[in-house]
CSV table of C-alpha atoms in Angstrom, one decimal:
chain,number,residue,atom,x,y,z
X,1,MET,CA,-4.6,-31.2,8.8
X,2,THR,CA,-1.7,-29.1,10.1
X,3,SER,CA,-2.0,-25.9,12.2
X,4,GLN,CA,-0.9,-23.8,9.2
X,5,GLN,CA,-3.6,-25.3,7.0
X,6,TRP,CA,-6.2,-24.5,9.6
X,7,THR,CA,-4.8,-20.9,9.7
X,8,TYR,CA,-5.2,-20.6,5.9
X,9,ILE,CA,-8.8,-21.8,6.1
X,10,VAL,CA,-9.7,-19.4,8.9
X,11,PHE,CA,-7.9,-16.6,7.1
X,12,GLY,CA,-10.0,-17.3,3.9
X,13,ILE,CA,-13.3,-17.4,5.8
X,14,VAL,CA,-12.5,-14.2,7.7
X,15,ILE,CA,-11.5,-12.3,4.5
X,16,VAL,CA,-14.7,-13.3,2.7
X,17,LEU,CA,-17.0,-12.4,5.6
X,18,ALA,CA,-15.1,-9.1,6.2
X,19,LEU,CA,-15.4,-8.1,2.6
X,20,ILE,CA,-19.1,-8.9,2.6
X,21,PHE,CA,-19.5,-6.8,5.8
X,22,ASP,CA,-17.2,-3.9,4.9
X,23,LEU,CA,-17.9,-3.6,1.2
X,24,GLY,CA,-21.5,-4.8,1.2
X,25,LEU,CA,-23.1,-3.6,4.3
X,26,LEU,CA,-21.0,-0.6,5.2
X,27,SER,CA,-20.7,0.8,1.6
X,28,LYS,CA,-23.3,2.1,-0.8
X,29,LYS,CA,-22.9,3.0,-4.4
X,30,GLY,CA,-22.1,6.6,-5.1
X,31,GLU,CA,-21.7,7.4,-1.3
X,32,ILE,CA,-19.2,9.9,-0.1
X,33,ILE,CA,-17.3,8.3,2.7
X,34,SER,CA,-17.1,10.6,5.7
X,35,ILE,CA,-14.1,10.9,8.1
X,36,LYS,CA,-16.3,9.2,10.8
X,37,LYS,CA,-17.2,6.3,8.6
X,38,ALA,CA,-13.6,5.9,7.4
X,39,LEU,CA,-12.4,5.8,11.0
X,40,ILE,CA,-14.9,3.0,11.8
X,41,GLN,CA,-13.9,1.0,8.7
X,42,THR,CA,-10.1,1.6,9.4
X,43,SER,CA,-10.6,0.5,13.0
X,44,PHE,CA,-12.5,-2.6,11.8
X,45,TRP,CA,-9.6,-3.7,9.5
X,46,VAL,CA,-6.9,-2.9,12.1
X,47,ALA,CA,-8.9,-4.8,14.8
X,48,LEU,CA,-9.4,-7.7,12.4
X,49,SER,CA,-5.6,-7.8,11.6
X,50,LEU,CA,-4.7,-7.7,15.3
X,51,GLY,CA,-7.3,-10.4,16.0
X,52,PHE,CA,-5.6,-12.6,13.4
X,53,PHE,CA,-2.3,-11.9,15.0
X,54,ALA,CA,-3.7,-13.3,18.3
X,55,PHE,CA,-5.1,-16.3,16.4
X,56,ILE,CA,-1.7,-17.1,14.8
X,57,TRP,CA,-0.1,-16.8,18.2
X,58,TYR,CA,-2.5,-19.4,19.6
X,59,GLU,CA,-2.5,-21.7,16.6
X,60,ASP,CA,1.1,-21.5,15.2
X,61,GLY,CA,3.2,-20.0,18.0
X,62,SER,CA,4.7,-16.7,19.1
X,63,ARG,CA,7.5,-16.7,16.4
X,64,LEU,CA,5.1,-16.7,13.5
X,65,ALA,CA,2.8,-14.3,15.2
X,66,VAL,CA,5.5,-11.7,15.8
X,67,GLU,CA,6.8,-12.2,12.2
X,68,TYR,CA,3.2,-11.6,11.0
X,69,LEU,CA,2.8,-8.4,13.1
X,70,SER,CA,6.1,-7.0,11.9
X,71,ALA,CA,5.3,-7.7,8.2
X,72,TYR,CA,1.8,-6.3,8.6
X,73,LEU,CA,3.2,-3.0,10.1
X,74,MET,CA,5.7,-2.8,7.3
X,75,GLU,CA,3.1,-3.3,4.6
X,76,TRP,CA,0.7,-0.9,6.4
X,77,SER,CA,3.3,1.9,6.5
X,78,LEU,CA,4.0,1.5,2.8
X,79,SER,CA,0.3,1.5,2.1
X,80,ILE,CA,0.1,4.9,3.8
X,81,ASP,CA,2.8,6.0,1.3
X,82,ASN,CA,0.6,4.7,-1.5
X,83,ILE,CA,-2.1,7.1,-0.5
X,84,PHE,CA,0.0,10.2,-1.4
X,85,VAL,CA,0.2,8.9,-5.0
X,86,PHE,CA,-3.5,7.9,-5.1
X,87,ILE,CA,-4.5,11.4,-4.2
X,88,LEU,CA,-2.4,12.9,-7.0
X,89,ILE,CA,-4.0,10.5,-9.5
X,90,PHE,CA,-7.6,11.3,-8.4
X,91,GLY,CA,-6.8,15.0,-8.5
X,92,PHE,CA,-5.2,14.9,-11.9
X,93,PHE,CA,-8.2,13.1,-13.6
X,94,LYS,CA,-10.7,15.3,-11.6
X,95,ILE,CA,-12.6,12.2,-10.4
X,96,LYS,CA,-15.8,13.0,-8.4
X,97,GLU,CA,-15.8,12.0,-4.7
X,98,THR,CA,-18.9,9.8,-5.4
X,99,SER,CA,-16.8,7.5,-7.5
X,100,TYR,CA,-13.8,7.2,-5.2
X,101,ALA,CA,-15.0,4.2,-3.3
X,102,ARG,CA,-15.9,2.1,-6.4
X,103,VAL,CA,-12.6,3.0,-8.2
X,104,LEU,CA,-10.5,2.2,-5.1
X,105,LEU,CA,-12.3,-1.1,-4.5
X,106,ILE,CA,-11.7,-2.4,-8.1
X,107,GLY,CA,-8.1,-1.1,-8.1
X,108,ILE,CA,-7.3,-2.7,-4.8
X,109,LEU,CA,-8.9,-6.0,-5.7
X,110,MET,CA,-6.8,-6.1,-8.9
X,111,ALA,CA,-3.7,-5.2,-6.8
X,112,ILE,CA,-4.4,-8.2,-4.4
X,113,VAL,CA,-4.4,-10.6,-7.4
X,114,PHE,CA,-1.1,-9.2,-8.7
X,115,ARG,CA,0.5,-9.3,-5.3
X,116,ALA,CA,-0.6,-12.9,-4.8
X,117,ILE,CA,1.1,-13.7,-8.1
X,118,PHE,CA,4.3,-11.8,-7.1
X,119,ILE,CA,4.4,-13.5,-3.7
X,120,THR,CA,4.0,-17.0,-5.3
X,121,VAL,CA,6.8,-16.2,-7.8
X,122,GLY,CA,9.0,-14.8,-4.9
X,123,VAL,CA,8.5,-17.9,-2.8
X,124,ALA,CA,9.4,-20.2,-5.7
X,125,LEU,CA,12.5,-18.1,-6.6
X,126,ILE,CA,13.8,-18.1,-3.0
X,127,ALA,CA,13.3,-21.8,-2.7
X,128,GLN,CA,15.3,-22.4,-5.9
X,129,PHE,CA,17.8,-19.5,-5.6
X,130,GLY,CA,18.5,-18.6,-2.0
X,131,TRP,CA,21.0,-15.9,-3.0
X,132,ILE,CA,18.2,-13.8,-4.5
X,133,LEU,CA,17.5,-12.5,-1.0
X,134,TYR,CA,20.8,-10.7,-1.0
X,135,VAL,CA,19.7,-9.0,-4.3
X,136,PHE,CA,16.5,-8.0,-2.6
X,137,GLY,CA,18.5,-6.6,0.3
X,138,ALA,CA,20.7,-4.4,-2.0
X,139,ILE,CA,17.5,-3.2,-3.8
X,140,LEU,CA,15.9,-2.2,-0.5
X,141,ILE,CA,19.0,-0.3,0.6
X,142,TYR,CA,19.1,1.6,-2.7
X,143,THR,CA,15.4,2.3,-2.5
X,144,GLY,CA,15.6,3.5,1.1
X,145,VAL,CA,18.5,5.9,0.5
X,146,LYS,CA,16.8,7.3,-2.6
X,147,MET,CA,13.5,7.7,-0.7
X,148,PHE,CA,15.2,9.4,2.2
X,149,ILE,CA,16.8,12.0,-0.1
X,150,VAL,CA,14.3,12.6,-2.8
X,151,ASP,CA,10.6,13.5,-2.4
X,152,GLN,CA,9.1,10.8,-4.6
X,153,HIS,CA,5.6,12.3,-4.4
X,154,GLU,CA,6.8,15.5,-6.1
X,155,GLU,CA,8.6,13.4,-8.7
X,156,PHE,CA,5.4,11.5,-9.6
X,157,LYS,CA,3.6,13.0,-12.6
X,158,PRO,CA,0.4,11.1,-13.6
X,159,GLU,CA,0.6,12.4,-17.2
X,160,GLU,CA,4.1,10.8,-17.6
X,161,ASN,CA,3.1,7.4,-16.1
X,162,PHE,CA,3.9,4.6,-18.5
X,163,ALA,CA,0.5,2.9,-18.0
X,164,TYR,CA,-1.4,6.1,-18.8
X,165,ARG,CA,0.8,6.8,-21.9
X,166,PHE,CA,0.3,3.2,-23.1
X,167,MET,CA,-3.5,3.4,-22.7
X,168,GLN,CA,-3.6,6.8,-24.5
X,169,LYS,CA,-1.6,5.4,-27.4
X,170,TYR,CA,-3.2,2.0,-27.9
X,171,MET,CA,-6.7,2.2,-26.4
X,172,ARG,CA,-9.8,4.3,-27.1
X,173,ILE,CA,-10.2,6.7,-24.2
X,174,SER,CA,-13.0,9.2,-23.7
X,175,HIS,CA,-12.4,12.3,-21.4
X,176,GLN,CA,-16.0,13.3,-21.2
X,177,GLU,CA,-17.8,13.1,-17.9
X,178,PRO,CA,-18.1,9.3,-17.1
X,179,ASN,CA,-21.1,9.7,-14.7
X,180,GLY,CA,-20.0,6.6,-12.8
X,181,ARG,CA,-19.4,4.5,-15.9
X,182,PHE,CA,-16.3,2.6,-16.8
X,183,THR,CA,-17.0,2.5,-20.5
X,184,ILE,CA,-19.2,4.5,-22.9
X,185,LYS,CA,-20.3,4.1,-26.5
X,186,HIS,CA,-19.7,6.8,-29.1
X,187,SER,CA,-20.4,6.3,-32.8
X,188,GLY,CA,-20.8,2.6,-32.3
X,189,LYS,CA,-17.4,2.2,-30.6
X,190,VAL,CA,-16.7,1.4,-27.0
X,191,TYR,CA,-14.4,3.9,-25.2
X,192,LEU,CA,-12.8,3.6,-21.8
X,193,THR,CA,-13.7,6.4,-19.4
X,194,THR,CA,-11.3,8.1,-17.0
X,195,LEU,CA,-12.6,5.9,-14.3
X,196,SER,CA,-11.2,2.8,-16.1
X,197,VAL,CA,-7.9,4.7,-16.6
X,198,VAL,CA,-7.6,5.5,-12.9
X,199,VAL,CA,-8.4,1.9,-11.9
X,200,VAL,CA,-5.5,0.6,-14.0
X,201,MET,CA,-3.2,3.3,-12.7
X,202,LEU,CA,-4.0,2.5,-9.1
X,203,ALA,CA,-3.3,-1.2,-9.7
X,204,VAL,CA,0.0,-0.4,-11.6
X,205,THR,CA,1.0,2.0,-8.8
X,206,ASP,CA,0.5,-0.7,-6.2
X,207,ILE,CA,2.5,-3.2,-8.3
X,208,ILE,CA,5.4,-0.7,-8.4
X,209,PHE,CA,5.2,-0.3,-4.6
X,210,ALA,CA,5.0,-4.1,-4.2
X,211,LEU,CA,8.4,-4.4,-5.8
X,212,ASP,CA,9.8,-2.8,-2.7
X,213,SER,CA,7.3,-4.0,0.0
X,214,ILE,CA,7.2,-7.7,-0.9
X,215,PRO,CA,11.1,-8.2,-0.7
X,216,ALA,CA,11.0,-6.3,2.6
X,217,VAL,CA,8.5,-8.8,4.0
X,218,PHE,CA,10.7,-11.7,2.9
X,219,ALA,CA,13.4,-10.2,5.0
X,220,ILE,CA,11.1,-10.4,8.0
X,221,SER,CA,9.8,-13.9,7.3
X,222,LYS,CA,10.2,-16.5,4.6
X,223,GLU,CA,6.9,-18.3,5.6
X,224,PRO,CA,4.4,-18.0,2.8
X,225,LEU,CA,1.6,-17.8,5.4
X,226,VAL,CA,3.1,-14.7,6.9
X,227,VAL,CA,3.8,-13.0,3.6
X,228,TYR,CA,0.4,-13.7,2.1
X,229,THR,CA,-1.7,-12.8,5.1
X,230,SER,CA,0.2,-9.6,6.1
X,231,ASN,CA,0.0,-8.3,2.5
X,232,ILE,CA,-3.6,-8.9,2.0
X,233,PHE,CA,-4.7,-7.5,5.3
X,234,ALA,CA,-2.7,-4.3,4.7
X,235,VAL,CA,-4.0,-3.8,1.2
X,236,LEU,CA,-7.6,-4.5,2.1
X,237,GLY,CA,-7.5,-1.8,4.7
X,238,LEU,CA,-6.0,0.7,2.3
X,239,ARG,CA,-9.4,1.9,0.9
X,240,SER,CA,-10.7,3.1,4.3
X,241,LEU,CA,-7.3,4.4,5.2
X,242,PHE,CA,-7.4,6.6,2.1
X,243,PHE,CA,-10.6,8.3,3.1
X,244,LEU,CA,-9.3,8.7,6.7
X,245,LEU,CA,-6.0,10.3,5.7
X,246,ARG,CA,-6.6,12.1,2.4
X,247,GLY,CA,-7.2,15.4,4.2
X,248,ALA,CA,-4.2,15.0,6.4
X,249,VAL,CA,-1.5,13.5,4.3
X,250,ASP,CA,0.3,16.8,4.1
X,251,LYS,CA,0.7,16.6,7.9
X,252,PHE,CA,3.1,13.6,7.6
X,253,ASP,CA,6.0,15.4,5.9
X,254,TYR,CA,8.6,13.1,7.4
X,255,LEU,CA,6.8,9.8,7.2
X,256,GLN,CA,8.7,9.0,4.0
X,257,GLN,CA,12.0,9.4,5.8
X,258,GLY,CA,10.8,7.0,8.6
X,259,ILE,CA,9.8,4.4,6.0
X,260,ALA,CA,13.2,4.9,4.2
X,261,ILE,CA,15.1,4.2,7.4
X,262,VAL,CA,13.0,1.0,7.9
X,263,LEU,CA,13.8,-0.2,4.3
X,264,VAL,CA,17.5,0.4,4.8
X,265,PHE,CA,17.5,-1.5,8.1
X,266,ILE,CA,15.6,-4.4,6.5
X,267,GLY,CA,18.0,-4.4,3.5
X,268,LEU,CA,21.0,-4.5,5.8
X,269,LYS,CA,19.4,-7.2,7.9
X,270,MET,CA,19.1,-9.3,4.7
X,271,LEU,CA,22.7,-8.7,3.6
X,272,ALA,CA,24.0,-9.5,7.2
X,273,GLU,CA,22.8,-13.1,6.7
X,274,ILE,CA,25.8,-13.5,4.2
X,275,TRP,CA,28.0,-13.6,7.4
X,276,HIS,CA,25.4,-15.8,9.2
X,277,PHE,CA,24.4,-12.8,11.4
X,278,LYS,CA,20.7,-12.9,12.3
X,279,LEU,CA,18.7,-10.6,14.4
X,280,PRO,CA,15.7,-11.8,16.4
X,281,VAL,CA,12.4,-10.9,14.7
X,282,TRP,CA,11.3,-8.8,17.6
X,283,VAL,CA,14.2,-6.4,16.9
X,284,SER,CA,12.6,-5.7,13.4
X,285,LEU,CA,9.3,-5.1,15.1
X,286,VAL,CA,10.8,-2.6,17.5
X,287,VAL,CA,12.7,-0.8,14.8
X,288,ILE,CA,9.6,-0.6,12.5
X,289,ILE,CA,7.4,0.7,15.3
X,290,ALA,CA,10.0,3.2,16.5
X,291,CYS,CA,10.7,4.6,13.0
X,292,LEU,CA,7.1,5.0,12.1
X,293,THR,CA,6.0,6.4,15.4
X,294,GLY,CA,9.0,8.7,15.6
X,295,SER,CA,8.5,10.1,12.0
X,296,ILE,CA,4.8,10.8,12.6
X,297,ILE,CA,5.4,12.5,15.9
X,298,TYR,CA,8.3,14.5,14.4
X,299,SER,CA,6.0,15.5,11.4
X,300,ILE,CA,3.3,16.7,13.8
X,301,TYR,CA,5.7,18.9,15.9
X,302,ASN,CA,7.8,20.1,12.9
X,303,ASP,CA,5.1,20.9,10.3
X,304,LYS,CA,6.7,22.4,7.2
X,305,LYS,CA,5.2,25.9,7.0
X,306,LEU,CA,5.1,28.1,4.0
X,307,PRO,CA,7.5,31.0,4.3
X,308,VAL,CA,5.9,34.0,6.0
X,309,LYS,CA,5.8,37.2,3.9
X,310,PRO,CA,7.7,40.1,5.3
X,311,GLU,CA,5.5,42.8,6.8
X,312,GLY,CA,4.2,45.2,4.3
X,313,GLU,CA,3.9,42.7,1.4
X,314,PHE,CA,0.5,41.7,0.2
X,315,GLU,CA,-1.0,39.2,-2.3
X,316,LYS,CA,-1.6,40.9,-5.7
């Protein structure tokens, strides 16, 4: 058995045990997750991800380990961007806090399945058509430039989301209080509740984000081991990160610009391979850390304030 096969086995065992511990022992049905508990759970997933980085270094070498850490940080930063949209969706459908954890859990597990499918397809396409990486690079540059200029969170309107409009048109949906249920019966017919609608929208939203994030990871590493593990670790930590950051997301006004710069850099790095110019993977790691840290620090010290009313003016 090869070292990478051992790594896959250890990864599978760790994920199953971690899910049992985090979702089974640390979570209760209908519980409102506090900031303290969210911090503990987020620290747990981050520590586990870094521990896996150390294991890859020991088992598979420093190159794969650095690629994994770079990909994980890339996915983790894009997961933070996901949270902005998740908050808008929960607010639009007026979901009770007691249902947040269950809805996020199911939505995220669905997202993991879809991401695994996308990654498998991506690996097959790259193996068959190597030039597709240059297409990914161009897409990332376009996405990064657009993300830098346009506030995508203000553009996002849940009521205009194609998944929501499709479900409204072709499925029976009830807007009455779900009381924690995903389906209800009315006049002998089964209706989906808003909780089911939100689960689907969370999964679809993550799929849309994955169209950018997965090509970005392929720019860092073409090893399926790195792409799979970094994605799954980042997505599994998204639920606890949501509860940790949902009250503070408005403090990271410039994080989107930091992520945009990373996407443009990764896209240029992909296109540079046309001329056989390759940067060491540690350069990507440094750029990712510098952009994310810099944008967060800049956001904290340059908080966008509401305009101050001139003296003498009052609220009506």
